[in-house]
Amino acid sequence: MKPPLFDYEAPSTVEDAARLLAEGGEDAKLLAGGQSLIPLLNLRFAAPSLLIDLNGVDGLGQIRAEDGQLRLGALVRHSTVAGDPLVADRHPLLSEAMGYVAHPQIRNRGTIGGTTAHADPAAEVPVVLLMSDARVVARSTRGRREIGVDDLFVSIFTTSLEPDEIISEVIIPDRAVEPGTAVGSSFQEFARRHGDYAIGGAAAIVHLGPDGVCRSARVGLLGAGMRPEESRAAAAVLESGTFSERAAREAAAVATTDISPLGNVHGDPDYRREVIREMTFRAVMTAADKAKARIA
Amino acid sequence: MKREIELEVNGDRYQRAVEPRMLLSDFIRHELRLTGTHVGCEHGVCGACTVLFDGEPVRSCVMLAVQADGHSVRTVESLAQGGQLNRLQRAFNECHGLQCGFCTPGFLMTLQPVVDEGKQLSDDEIRDAISGNICRCTGYQQIVEAVSQALAEPQEDERAGTA
Ligand SMILES: Cc1cc2nc3c(=O)[nH]c(=O)nc-3n(C[C@H](O)[C@H](O)[C@H](O)COP(=O)(O)OP(=O)(O)OC[C@H]3O[C@@H](n4cnc5c(N)ncnc54)[C@H](O)[C@@H]3O)c2cc1C
Ligand code: FES
Ligand code: FES
């Protein structure tokens, strides 16, 4: 249960980190909060030759609001996101989801860049980023590019980042709300113990008009397959008319017909599909209730 | 290759050369001989190894000792002053918040900032605060009672000397 041998560097700028990563090749790994990577080292599931510690890199720890978007530095800790008033104001779904991410001690170290790069389909943050049309800024010695998270998340623990790229920021555009409509969001998850990885979960964002018609919706699924998933089909069911409990039930059924959750000791795929369906129903209902309360 | 690190632990400064792969938990136990910090699972799941890192509870088995360079760490040894248990430790003792005691240092270091903050918490909020710590003996109920008791006691000046 001890990590294998590796070299260690602690650069203070993104440029130096990018240079070290480029020189280190495929065997070099970035270390952010370490809450996923160090367990993997201890269990010897990973054996990088070089660890590049991002914790001393300047300028990656801020949350800023500008030009209709929220910019979160890659090193912003989960506990900071959870308590940040700007996040709560603009992206309450992200604040709510943070409450389900691991335990207090882990949230004090884990980072938004780390959970995004780790791309665990059972993790909370990637699903919310997907539903929020977020992008990441990827930096390397070759330059800088932005990648939409839908293109970033490829498969389980796999992103479209090149081996020499560092996520420096996560950018979430402000949510557009049509005048006269109201929006509500909700995150729902079931786990054996609060804070553990979910057996299944779902999130919803629902926009309602004063007439009760659902103007637009987003439905995200946690642990539903090989990557964070969004169900356009479920959203289409909701968008087809006036919001009702029946529509929510149908959306939850549609969202989960074609998913393939991975089975494990906590539940086989069929059980997990049922859990995700129920969580979807609850998320949609709760999101709609919040929107209604805002119209009233 | 070993690297020089300098850090503060329980108010004392230490300088050591360590291998980058040395876990903070092993550094505390084997280099500093502060064996109050316990190691259960060694992969971030049980919470037994919790210490305060710059004042915040973290799991020392999923941090490297080199990452503590220039930082401050507080372990369970810092809680009792002059042989006197502090308020939280006393409450664990009086409420039977421990049996074998293996998990106790992790619970105490998780909860000390909660007690220091002094906010009254409901039983649900207390359970949330300890959600990252596993205890195989008590069934948690007495731990929740101990925290309520510690929070209910009037504040005393027990943080002196443990910056
Ligand atoms: C007991 C336990 C329970 C947990 N429960 C949950 C849970 O319920 N939900 C959940 O979402 N998470 C959970 N986690 C994981 C936690 O949220 C991690 O913090 C997170 O997944 C990874 O973030 P990190 O900053 O710790 O990344 P690290 O562990 O440092 O890195 C993870 C991976 O991302 C890469 N990486 C890190 N930063 C960057 C970057 N800026 N650019 C490019 N690549 C990068 C690393 O090289 C590594 O491959 C749990 C962890 C533990 C130990
Ligand atoms: S020993 Fe560190 S969390 Fe279990
Ligand atoms: S008292 Fe024995 S594990 Fe908690």
Short mmCIF file of C-alpha atoms and ligand atoms in Angstrom, two decimals:
data_model
loop_
_atom_site.label_atom_id
_atom_site.label_comp_id
_atom_site.label_asym_id
_atom_site.label_seq_id
_atom_site.Cartn_x
_atom_site.Cartn_y
_atom_site.Cartn_z
CA MET A 1 0.00 0.00 0.00
CA LYS A 2 2.89 2.38 -0.68
CA PRO A 3 3.34 4.31 -3.92
CA PRO A 4 6.02 3.08 -6.33
CA LEU A 5 9.11 5.24 -6.91
CA PHE A 6 8.68 8.42 -8.91
CA ASP A 7 10.37 11.76 -9.46
CA TYR A 8 8.60 14.85 -8.21
CA GLU A 9 8.51 18.43 -9.45
CA ALA A 10 6.58 21.35 -8.03
CA PRO A 11 6.56 24.13 -10.67
CA SER A 12 5.17 27.59 -9.88
CA THR A 13 3.85 28.56 -13.33
CA VAL A 14 1.59 26.87 -15.86
CA GLU A 15 4.35 27.35 -18.47
CA ASP A 16 6.86 25.40 -16.37
CA ALA A 17 4.29 22.70 -15.62
CA ALA A 18 3.53 22.39 -19.36
CA ARG A 19 7.24 22.15 -20.21
CA LEU A 20 7.79 19.43 -17.58
CA LEU A 21 4.76 17.53 -18.83
CA ALA A 22 5.92 17.74 -22.46
CA GLU A 23 9.43 16.57 -21.52
CA GLY A 24 8.11 13.84 -19.25
CA GLY A 25 6.15 12.18 -22.03
CA GLU A 26 3.35 9.70 -21.42
CA ASP A 27 4.84 8.50 -18.13
CA ALA A 28 4.50 11.89 -16.44
CA LYS A 29 1.32 12.67 -14.49
CA LEU A 30 -0.15 15.83 -13.07
CA LEU A 31 -0.98 15.85 -9.35
CA ALA A 32 -3.84 18.15 -8.28
CA GLY A 33 -5.86 17.27 -5.16
CA GLY A 34 -4.47 13.75 -5.28
CA GLN A 35 -7.75 12.32 -3.99
CA SER A 36 -8.05 9.97 -6.96
CA LEU A 37 -4.44 9.74 -8.09
CA ILE A 38 -2.76 8.96 -4.75
CA PRO A 39 -5.14 6.10 -3.92
CA LEU A 40 -4.29 4.72 -7.39
CA LEU A 41 -0.57 5.02 -6.59
CA ASN A 42 -1.01 3.41 -3.16
CA LEU A 43 -2.85 0.51 -4.75
CA ARG A 44 -0.21 0.43 -7.51
CA PHE A 45 -2.81 0.78 -10.23
CA ALA A 46 -0.67 3.63 -11.59
CA ALA A 47 3.12 3.94 -11.74
CA PRO A 48 4.10 7.26 -13.30
CA SER A 49 7.82 8.06 -13.59
CA LEU A 50 7.26 11.73 -12.76
CA LEU A 51 4.62 13.57 -10.74
CA ILE A 52 4.14 17.25 -11.54
CA ASP A 53 2.46 18.85 -8.53
CA LEU A 54 0.12 21.69 -9.55
CA ASN A 55 -0.58 22.83 -5.98
CA GLY A 56 2.13 25.50 -6.03
CA VAL A 57 1.21 26.87 -9.47
CA ASP A 58 0.14 30.53 -9.31
CA GLY A 59 -3.18 31.73 -10.61
CA LEU A 60 -5.14 28.47 -10.73
CA GLY A 61 -7.12 28.98 -7.52
CA GLN A 62 -9.58 31.77 -8.37
CA ILE A 63 -13.26 31.93 -9.21
CA ARG A 64 -14.16 34.91 -11.43
CA ALA A 65 -17.35 36.06 -13.09
CA GLU A 66 -16.88 37.89 -16.39
CA ASP A 67 -18.58 38.40 -19.76
CA GLY A 68 -21.56 36.26 -18.94
CA GLN A 69 -19.56 33.32 -17.70
CA LEU A 70 -18.00 31.90 -14.57
CA ARG A 71 -14.31 30.97 -14.76
CA LEU A 72 -13.01 28.51 -12.18
CA GLY A 73 -9.26 27.93 -11.91
CA ALA A 74 -8.38 24.24 -12.19
CA LEU A 75 -7.07 24.14 -8.62
CA VAL A 76 -10.23 25.46 -6.95
CA ARG A 77 -11.07 22.94 -4.20
CA HIS A 78 -14.44 21.19 -3.99
CA SER A 79 -15.03 22.79 -0.56
CA THR A 80 -14.46 26.26 -2.06
CA VAL A 81 -16.89 25.64 -4.93
CA ALA A 82 -19.47 24.32 -2.43
CA GLY A 83 -19.35 27.50 -0.36
CA ASP A 84 -18.85 30.12 -3.09
CA PRO A 85 -21.65 32.73 -3.35
CA LEU A 86 -21.00 33.41 -7.07
CA VAL A 87 -21.42 29.71 -7.84
CA ALA A 88 -24.54 29.48 -5.68
CA ASP A 89 -26.04 32.49 -7.45
CA ARG A 90 -25.27 31.49 -11.05
CA HIS A 91 -25.05 27.71 -10.94
CA PRO A 92 -27.00 26.46 -7.92
CA LEU A 93 -26.99 22.96 -9.47
CA LEU A 94 -23.18 22.85 -9.13
CA SER A 95 -23.34 24.00 -5.49
CA GLU A 96 -25.99 21.37 -4.77
CA ALA A 97 -24.02 18.61 -6.52
CA MET A 98 -20.91 19.44 -4.49
CA GLY A 99 -22.76 18.36 -1.36
CA TYR A 100 -22.71 14.80 -2.73
CA VAL A 101 -19.01 14.74 -3.65
CA ALA A 102 -17.14 12.55 -1.17
CA HIS A 103 -16.58 13.66 2.43
CA PRO A 104 -15.41 16.91 4.05
CA GLN A 105 -11.73 15.86 4.29
CA ILE A 106 -11.68 14.90 0.59
CA ARG A 107 -13.50 18.07 -0.47
CA ASN A 108 -10.78 20.11 1.24
CA ARG A 109 -8.21 18.71 -1.25
CA GLY A 110 -10.05 17.57 -4.40
CA THR A 111 -10.13 20.09 -7.27
CA ILE A 112 -12.51 20.98 -10.08
CA GLY A 113 -9.77 20.43 -12.67
CA GLY A 114 -8.97 17.04 -11.16
CA THR A 115 -12.51 15.68 -11.15
CA THR A 116 -13.01 16.96 -14.72
CA ALA A 117 -9.78 15.37 -16.00
CA HIS A 118 -10.50 12.14 -14.10
CA ALA A 119 -13.77 11.75 -16.11
CA ASP A 120 -15.46 9.26 -13.80
CA PRO A 121 -18.99 8.54 -15.11
CA ALA A 122 -20.16 8.17 -11.48
CA ALA A 123 -18.77 11.57 -10.42
CA GLU A 124 -21.13 14.47 -9.81
CA VAL A 125 -19.26 17.44 -11.27
CA PRO A 126 -18.75 16.12 -14.84
CA VAL A 127 -22.52 15.57 -15.29
CA VAL A 128 -23.30 19.10 -14.11
CA LEU A 129 -20.63 20.56 -16.42
CA LEU A 130 -22.16 18.64 -19.33
CA MET A 131 -25.64 19.99 -18.55
CA SER A 132 -24.21 23.50 -18.26
CA ASP A 133 -22.41 23.55 -21.65
CA ALA A 134 -19.10 24.11 -19.86
CA ARG A 135 -15.68 24.23 -21.55
CA VAL A 136 -12.17 23.70 -20.31
CA VAL A 137 -9.05 25.64 -21.21
CA ALA A 138 -6.25 23.22 -22.15
CA ARG A 139 -2.68 24.59 -22.02
CA SER A 140 0.49 23.01 -23.39
CA THR A 141 3.84 24.11 -24.79
CA ARG A 142 2.06 24.06 -28.15
CA GLY A 143 -0.43 26.72 -27.07
CA ARG A 144 -3.92 26.96 -25.68
CA ARG A 145 -7.29 25.66 -26.81
CA GLU A 146 -10.80 25.42 -25.43
CA ILE A 147 -12.64 22.10 -25.42
CA GLY A 148 -16.38 21.73 -24.79
CA VAL A 149 -16.92 19.08 -22.13
CA ASP A 150 -19.13 17.06 -24.48
CA ASP A 151 -16.01 16.57 -26.64
CA LEU A 152 -13.77 16.22 -23.60
CA PHE A 153 -15.48 13.21 -22.01
CA VAL A 154 -14.65 10.22 -24.22
CA SER A 155 -15.10 7.18 -22.01
CA ILE A 156 -14.55 5.94 -18.48
CA PHE A 157 -11.49 7.76 -17.05
CA THR A 158 -10.67 8.89 -20.61
CA THR A 159 -10.72 12.42 -22.03
CA SER A 160 -9.72 13.94 -25.36
CA LEU A 161 -6.85 15.84 -23.67
CA GLU A 162 -3.48 15.18 -25.29
CA PRO A 163 -0.89 13.73 -22.88
CA ASP A 164 0.94 17.10 -22.79
CA GLU A 165 -2.14 19.21 -22.00
CA ILE A 166 -3.10 20.75 -18.65
CA ILE A 167 -6.59 21.94 -17.79
CA SER A 168 -6.03 25.46 -16.45
CA GLU A 169 -9.65 26.60 -16.18
CA VAL A 170 -13.22 25.41 -16.30
CA ILE A 171 -15.59 27.93 -17.90
CA ILE A 172 -19.35 27.78 -17.35
CA PRO A 173 -21.55 30.15 -19.36
CA ASP A 174 -24.33 31.89 -17.42
CA ARG A 175 -27.66 30.19 -17.89
CA ALA A 176 -29.92 32.12 -20.27
CA VAL A 177 -33.44 32.53 -18.86
CA GLU A 178 -36.14 33.75 -21.25
CA PRO A 179 -37.96 36.78 -19.85
CA GLY A 180 -41.20 35.77 -18.16
CA THR A 181 -40.06 32.21 -17.49
CA ALA A 182 -38.57 30.71 -14.35
CA VAL A 183 -35.94 28.04 -13.91
CA GLY A 184 -35.34 25.42 -11.25
CA SER A 185 -32.72 22.73 -10.89
CA SER A 186 -32.19 19.69 -8.71
CA PHE A 187 -29.57 17.02 -8.06
CA GLN A 188 -30.63 13.62 -6.67
CA GLU A 189 -28.43 10.71 -5.79
CA PHE A 190 -28.63 7.40 -3.99
CA ALA A 191 -25.61 5.90 -2.22
CA ARG A 192 -25.18 3.40 0.60
CA ARG A 193 -23.52 6.09 2.70
CA HIS A 194 -23.81 9.82 2.03
CA GLY A 195 -20.64 10.95 0.25
CA ASP A 196 -19.80 7.60 -1.28
CA TYR A 197 -19.85 7.19 -5.03
CA ALA A 198 -23.45 7.00 -6.20
CA ILE A 199 -25.24 3.76 -7.01
CA GLY A 200 -27.23 6.01 -9.28
CA GLY A 201 -28.10 9.66 -9.64
CA ALA A 202 -29.62 12.27 -11.89
CA ALA A 203 -29.95 16.01 -12.26
CA ALA A 204 -32.47 18.22 -14.00
CA ILE A 205 -32.84 21.84 -15.08
CA VAL A 206 -36.40 22.86 -15.94
CA HIS A 207 -37.57 26.17 -17.42
CA LEU A 208 -41.30 26.86 -17.02
CA GLY A 209 -43.48 29.59 -18.52
CA PRO A 210 -46.18 31.31 -16.44
CA ASP A 211 -48.69 29.03 -18.20
CA GLY A 212 -46.91 25.99 -16.77
CA VAL A 213 -45.55 24.97 -20.16
CA CYS A 214 -42.05 23.55 -20.05
CA ARG A 215 -39.99 25.82 -22.32
CA SER A 216 -36.76 23.90 -22.08
CA ALA A 217 -35.17 21.16 -19.99
CA ARG A 218 -31.89 19.35 -19.43
CA VAL A 219 -31.62 15.91 -17.88
CA GLY A 220 -28.29 14.45 -16.76
CA LEU A 221 -27.56 10.90 -15.59
CA LEU A 222 -24.93 9.71 -13.13
CA GLY A 223 -23.36 6.26 -13.39
CA ALA A 224 -25.46 5.44 -16.46
CA GLY A 225 -22.68 4.18 -18.69
CA MET A 226 -19.12 4.79 -19.74
CA ARG A 227 -19.25 8.57 -19.50
CA PRO A 228 -21.36 11.33 -17.96
CA GLU A 229 -24.63 11.22 -19.89
CA GLU A 230 -27.34 13.65 -20.87
CA SER A 231 -30.71 12.52 -22.17
CA ARG A 232 -31.98 14.70 -25.01
CA ALA A 233 -34.90 12.30 -25.42
CA ALA A 234 -36.06 12.89 -21.83
CA ALA A 235 -35.73 16.64 -22.29
CA ALA A 236 -37.84 16.41 -25.49
CA VAL A 237 -40.61 14.62 -23.57
CA LEU A 238 -40.70 17.43 -21.02
CA GLU A 239 -40.53 20.15 -23.69
CA SER A 240 -43.54 18.71 -25.51
CA GLY A 241 -46.10 20.51 -23.35
CA THR A 242 -47.42 21.53 -19.96
CA PHE A 243 -45.38 20.16 -17.09
CA SER A 244 -47.04 17.34 -15.14
CA GLU A 245 -46.10 14.47 -12.88
CA ARG A 246 -46.99 12.16 -15.73
CA ALA A 247 -44.56 13.92 -18.06
CA ALA A 248 -41.87 13.60 -15.39
CA ARG A 249 -42.52 9.83 -15.09
CA GLU A 250 -42.39 9.41 -18.83
CA ALA A 251 -39.19 11.46 -19.11
CA ALA A 252 -37.56 9.29 -16.42
CA ALA A 253 -38.59 6.12 -18.27
CA VAL A 254 -37.33 7.44 -21.61
CA ALA A 255 -34.04 8.59 -20.06
CA THR A 256 -33.23 5.14 -18.76
CA THR A 257 -34.46 2.69 -21.43
CA ASP A 258 -31.22 2.64 -23.40
CA ILE A 259 -28.61 3.10 -20.68
CA SER A 260 -26.08 0.44 -19.63
CA PRO A 261 -25.00 1.08 -16.04
CA LEU A 262 -21.96 -0.92 -14.93
CA GLY A 263 -22.72 -3.50 -12.29
CA ASN A 264 -20.67 -3.85 -9.12
CA VAL A 265 -20.94 -5.21 -5.59
CA HIS A 266 -23.46 -2.50 -4.67
CA GLY A 267 -25.89 -3.33 -7.45
CA ASP A 268 -26.32 -5.12 -10.75
CA PRO A 269 -27.06 -3.14 -13.94
CA ASP A 270 -30.85 -3.67 -13.74
CA TYR A 271 -31.06 -2.46 -10.16
CA ARG A 272 -28.92 0.56 -10.98
CA ARG A 273 -31.12 1.42 -13.95
CA GLU A 274 -34.14 1.42 -11.63
CA VAL A 275 -32.33 3.68 -9.17
CA ILE A 276 -31.34 6.11 -11.91
CA ARG A 277 -34.92 6.18 -13.22
CA GLU A 278 -36.31 7.05 -9.79
CA MET A 279 -33.60 9.67 -9.23
CA THR A 280 -34.43 11.20 -12.63
CA PHE A 281 -38.10 11.41 -11.70
CA ARG A 282 -37.30 13.08 -8.37
CA ALA A 283 -34.82 15.50 -9.94
CA VAL A 284 -37.31 16.59 -12.61
CA MET A 285 -40.16 16.98 -10.08
CA THR A 286 -38.02 18.94 -7.63
CA ALA A 287 -36.58 21.18 -10.35
CA ALA A 288 -40.10 21.95 -11.62
CA ASP A 289 -41.32 22.70 -8.08
CA LYS A 290 -38.51 25.20 -7.63
CA ALA A 291 -39.35 26.85 -10.97
CA LYS A 292 -43.05 27.04 -10.03
CA ALA A 293 -42.22 28.63 -6.69
CA ARG A 294 -40.33 31.33 -8.57
CA ILE A 295 -43.26 32.06 -10.91
CA ALA A 296 -45.75 32.30 -8.08
CA MET B 1 16.16 11.31 -4.93
CA LYS B 2 15.37 12.67 -1.48
CA ARG B 3 14.13 16.22 -1.11
CA GLU B 4 14.57 18.63 1.78
CA ILE B 5 11.34 19.72 3.41
CA GLU B 6 10.64 22.09 6.28
CA LEU B 7 7.31 22.17 8.01
CA GLU B 8 5.57 22.91 11.28
CA VAL B 9 3.92 20.10 13.20
CA ASN B 10 1.97 20.83 16.39
CA GLY B 11 3.82 24.14 16.68
CA ASP B 12 7.34 22.69 16.31
CA ARG B 13 9.51 23.20 13.21
CA TYR B 14 11.02 20.13 11.56
CA GLN B 15 13.50 19.75 8.71
CA ARG B 16 13.90 16.38 7.01
CA ALA B 17 15.01 14.82 3.73
CA VAL B 18 12.30 12.53 2.34
CA GLU B 19 11.64 10.42 -0.73
CA PRO B 20 8.88 11.99 -2.85
CA ARG B 21 6.82 8.83 -2.51
CA MET B 22 6.67 8.98 1.27
CA LEU B 23 3.06 9.47 2.37
CA LEU B 24 2.37 12.24 4.86
CA SER B 25 0.91 9.63 7.22
CA ASP B 26 4.16 7.61 7.17
CA PHE B 27 6.21 10.76 7.62
CA ILE B 28 4.22 11.68 10.72
CA ARG B 29 4.39 8.16 12.17
CA HIS B 30 7.84 6.92 11.13
CA GLU B 31 9.94 10.08 10.81
CA LEU B 32 8.41 12.15 13.59
CA ARG B 33 7.31 9.17 15.71
CA LEU B 34 3.92 10.76 16.30
CA THR B 35 2.04 7.48 16.29
CA GLY B 36 -1.29 8.94 17.40
CA THR B 37 -2.19 9.31 13.73
CA HIS B 38 -3.55 5.91 12.71
CA VAL B 39 -3.48 4.25 9.31
CA GLY B 40 -6.44 2.03 8.45
CA CYS B 41 -7.11 1.59 4.74
CA GLU B 42 -4.27 3.66 3.27
CA HIS B 43 -6.30 4.65 0.25
CA GLY B 44 -8.51 7.47 1.41
CA VAL B 45 -11.62 5.59 2.50
CA CYS B 46 -11.65 5.22 6.32
CA GLY B 47 -10.57 8.60 7.70
CA ALA B 48 -8.39 7.17 10.51
CA CYS B 49 -5.38 9.17 9.27
CA THR B 50 -7.12 12.57 9.32
CA VAL B 51 -4.89 15.48 10.41
CA LEU B 52 -5.25 19.24 10.10
CA PHE B 53 -3.32 20.66 7.14
CA ASP B 54 -3.16 24.47 7.40
CA GLY B 55 -6.10 24.15 9.77
CA GLU B 56 -8.32 21.98 7.57
CA PRO B 57 -9.02 18.26 8.02
CA VAL B 58 -7.38 16.15 5.29
CA ARG B 59 -6.50 12.46 4.92
CA SER B 60 -2.74 12.17 5.44
CA CYS B 61 -2.54 8.80 3.62
CA VAL B 62 -3.47 10.43 0.30
CA MET B 63 -0.99 13.28 0.57
CA LEU B 64 2.76 13.19 0.07
CA ALA B 65 5.15 14.43 2.74
CA VAL B 66 6.86 16.65 0.13
CA GLN B 67 3.54 18.45 -0.31
CA ALA B 68 3.70 19.59 3.32
CA ASP B 69 6.87 21.60 2.68
CA GLY B 70 6.25 25.10 4.05
CA HIS B 71 2.90 24.15 5.57
CA SER B 72 1.58 23.46 9.05
CA VAL B 73 0.18 20.14 10.28
CA ARG B 74 -1.68 19.39 13.51
CA THR B 75 -2.08 15.88 14.84
CA VAL B 76 -4.08 14.36 17.69
CA GLU B 77 -1.08 14.80 20.01
CA SER B 78 -1.76 18.54 20.01
CA LEU B 79 -5.20 18.30 21.58
CA ALA B 80 -4.50 17.51 25.25
CA GLN B 81 -2.76 20.34 27.10
CA GLY B 82 -0.56 19.65 30.12
CA GLY B 83 -1.93 16.15 30.43
CA GLN B 84 -5.52 17.43 30.44
CA LEU B 85 -7.89 16.12 27.78
CA ASN B 86 -9.61 18.91 25.89
CA ARG B 87 -13.36 19.38 25.76
CA LEU B 88 -13.88 17.16 22.71
CA GLN B 89 -11.67 14.36 24.05
CA ARG B 90 -13.41 14.52 27.43
CA ALA B 91 -16.79 14.26 25.76
CA PHE B 92 -15.64 11.15 23.81
CA ASN B 93 -14.46 9.67 27.09
CA GLU B 94 -17.62 10.47 29.05
CA CYS B 95 -20.08 9.45 26.29
CA HIS B 96 -18.25 6.21 25.42
CA GLY B 97 -17.47 7.62 21.96
CA LEU B 98 -14.75 4.99 21.58
CA GLN B 99 -14.15 1.33 22.25
CA CYS B 100 -10.95 0.05 20.62
CA GLY B 101 -9.92 3.62 19.84
CA PHE B 102 -8.41 2.91 16.44
CA CYS B 103 -10.64 5.38 14.61
CA THR B 104 -10.62 7.99 17.39
CA PRO B 105 -7.69 10.21 16.31
CA GLY B 106 -9.30 10.59 12.88
CA PHE B 107 -12.68 11.48 14.39
CA LEU B 108 -11.10 13.97 16.79
CA MET B 109 -9.09 15.76 14.08
CA THR B 110 -12.15 15.87 11.81
CA LEU B 111 -14.27 17.31 14.60
CA GLN B 112 -11.86 19.71 16.33
CA PRO B 113 -12.44 22.50 13.74
CA VAL B 114 -16.20 21.90 14.06
CA VAL B 115 -15.99 22.35 17.83
CA ASP B 116 -13.66 25.35 17.46
CA GLU B 117 -16.19 27.00 15.17
CA GLY B 118 -18.68 26.65 18.00
CA LYS B 119 -21.84 26.47 15.87
CA GLN B 120 -24.60 24.30 17.37
CA LEU B 121 -25.35 21.37 15.06
CA SER B 122 -28.30 19.01 14.75
CA ASP B 123 -27.65 15.27 14.97
CA ASP B 124 -28.01 15.09 11.17
CA GLU B 125 -25.41 17.79 10.70
CA ILE B 126 -23.06 15.98 13.09
CA ARG B 127 -23.53 12.76 11.11
CA ASP B 128 -22.72 14.67 7.94
CA ALA B 129 -19.53 16.04 9.52
CA ILE B 130 -18.35 12.51 10.38
CA SER B 131 -19.52 10.88 7.13
CA GLY B 132 -15.90 10.41 6.03
CA ASN B 133 -14.84 8.45 9.12
CA ILE B 134 -15.46 4.76 9.68
CA CYS B 135 -15.83 3.27 13.16
CA ARG B 136 -16.15 -0.48 13.49
CA CYS B 137 -17.03 -0.55 17.18
CA THR B 138 -19.37 2.11 18.50
CA GLY B 139 -22.20 2.20 15.98
CA TYR B 140 -21.66 6.00 15.86
CA GLN B 141 -24.50 6.88 18.25
CA GLN B 142 -22.20 7.63 21.19
CA ILE B 143 -19.89 9.60 18.90
CA VAL B 144 -22.81 11.80 17.87
CA GLU B 145 -23.69 12.22 21.57
CA ALA B 146 -20.09 13.13 22.39
CA VAL B 147 -20.08 15.85 19.73
CA SER B 148 -23.39 17.27 21.00
CA GLN B 149 -21.99 17.35 24.52
CA ALA B 150 -18.76 19.06 23.41
CA LEU B 151 -20.73 21.65 21.45
CA ALA B 152 -23.06 22.29 24.38
CA GLU B 153 -20.24 22.94 26.86
CA PRO B 154 -19.23 26.56 27.26
CA GLN B 155 -16.19 27.59 25.21
CA GLU B 156 -12.91 27.37 27.03
CA ASP B 157 -9.50 28.54 25.93
CA GLU B 158 -8.08 25.23 24.79
CA ARG B 159 -6.39 26.28 21.59
CA ALA B 160 -3.56 28.17 23.24
CA GLY B 161 -0.12 27.09 22.06
CA THR B 162 -1.28 24.98 19.13
CA ALA B 163 -1.16 27.53 16.33
C1 LIG C 1 -13.03 7.88 -0.33
C2 LIG C 1 -13.23 8.74 -1.52
C3 LIG C 1 -14.52 9.02 -1.94
C4 LIG C 1 -14.74 9.82 -3.06
N1 LIG C 1 -16.03 10.04 -3.42
C5 LIG C 1 -16.27 10.81 -4.51
C6 LIG C 1 -17.62 11.07 -4.94
O1 LIG C 1 -18.60 10.65 -4.32
N2 LIG C 1 -17.79 11.80 -6.07
C7 LIG C 1 -16.73 12.30 -6.78
O2 LIG C 1 -16.95 12.97 -7.78
N3 LIG C 1 -15.48 12.10 -6.39
C8 LIG C 1 -15.21 11.37 -5.28
N4 LIG C 1 -13.91 11.17 -4.91
C9 LIG C 1 -12.81 11.70 -5.75
C10 LIG C 1 -12.52 13.17 -5.51
O3 LIG C 1 -13.61 13.98 -5.85
C11 LIG C 1 -11.30 13.62 -6.30
O4 LIG C 1 -10.89 14.79 -5.70
C12 LIG C 1 -11.46 13.90 -7.78
O5 LIG C 1 -12.03 12.84 -8.48
C13 LIG C 1 -10.11 14.14 -8.44
O6 LIG C 1 -9.68 15.43 -8.17
P1 LIG C 1 -8.22 15.68 -7.62
O7 LIG C 1 -8.02 17.16 -7.69
O8 LIG C 1 -8.06 15.03 -6.32
O9 LIG C 1 -7.32 15.02 -8.76
P2 LIG C 1 -6.04 14.07 -8.70
O10 LIG C 1 -6.31 12.87 -7.92
O11 LIG C 1 -4.84 14.89 -8.34
O12 LIG C 1 -5.92 13.71 -10.26
C14 LIG C 1 -6.87 12.88 -10.89
C15 LIG C 1 -6.46 12.71 -12.37
O13 LIG C 1 -6.64 13.92 -13.09
C16 LIG C 1 -5.41 14.38 -13.64
N5 LIG C 1 -5.41 15.85 -13.45
C17 LIG C 1 -5.58 16.51 -12.27
N6 LIG C 1 -5.60 17.84 -12.47
C18 LIG C 1 -5.45 18.04 -13.81
C19 LIG C 1 -5.40 19.21 -14.64
N7 LIG C 1 -5.52 20.43 -14.12
N8 LIG C 1 -5.22 19.03 -15.98
C20 LIG C 1 -5.12 17.78 -16.52
N9 LIG C 1 -5.16 16.64 -15.78
C21 LIG C 1 -5.32 16.77 -14.44
C22 LIG C 1 -4.33 13.68 -12.86
O14 LIG C 1 -3.15 13.53 -13.60
C23 LIG C 1 -5.00 12.34 -12.56
O15 LIG C 1 -4.91 11.50 -13.66
C24 LIG C 1 -13.64 10.38 -3.79
C25 LIG C 1 -12.33 10.13 -3.36
C26 LIG C 1 -12.11 9.32 -2.24
C27 LIG C 1 -10.70 9.06 -1.80
S1 FES C 2 -5.86 5.41 6.36
FE1 FES C 2 -6.16 7.27 5.37
S2 FES C 2 -8.26 7.24 4.92
FE2 FES C 2 -7.91 5.25 5.70
S1 FES C 3 -13.70 2.59 18.43
FE1 FES C 3 -13.01 0.84 17.39
S2 FES C 3 -13.12 1.50 15.31
FE2 FES C 3 -14.03 3.12 16.34
#
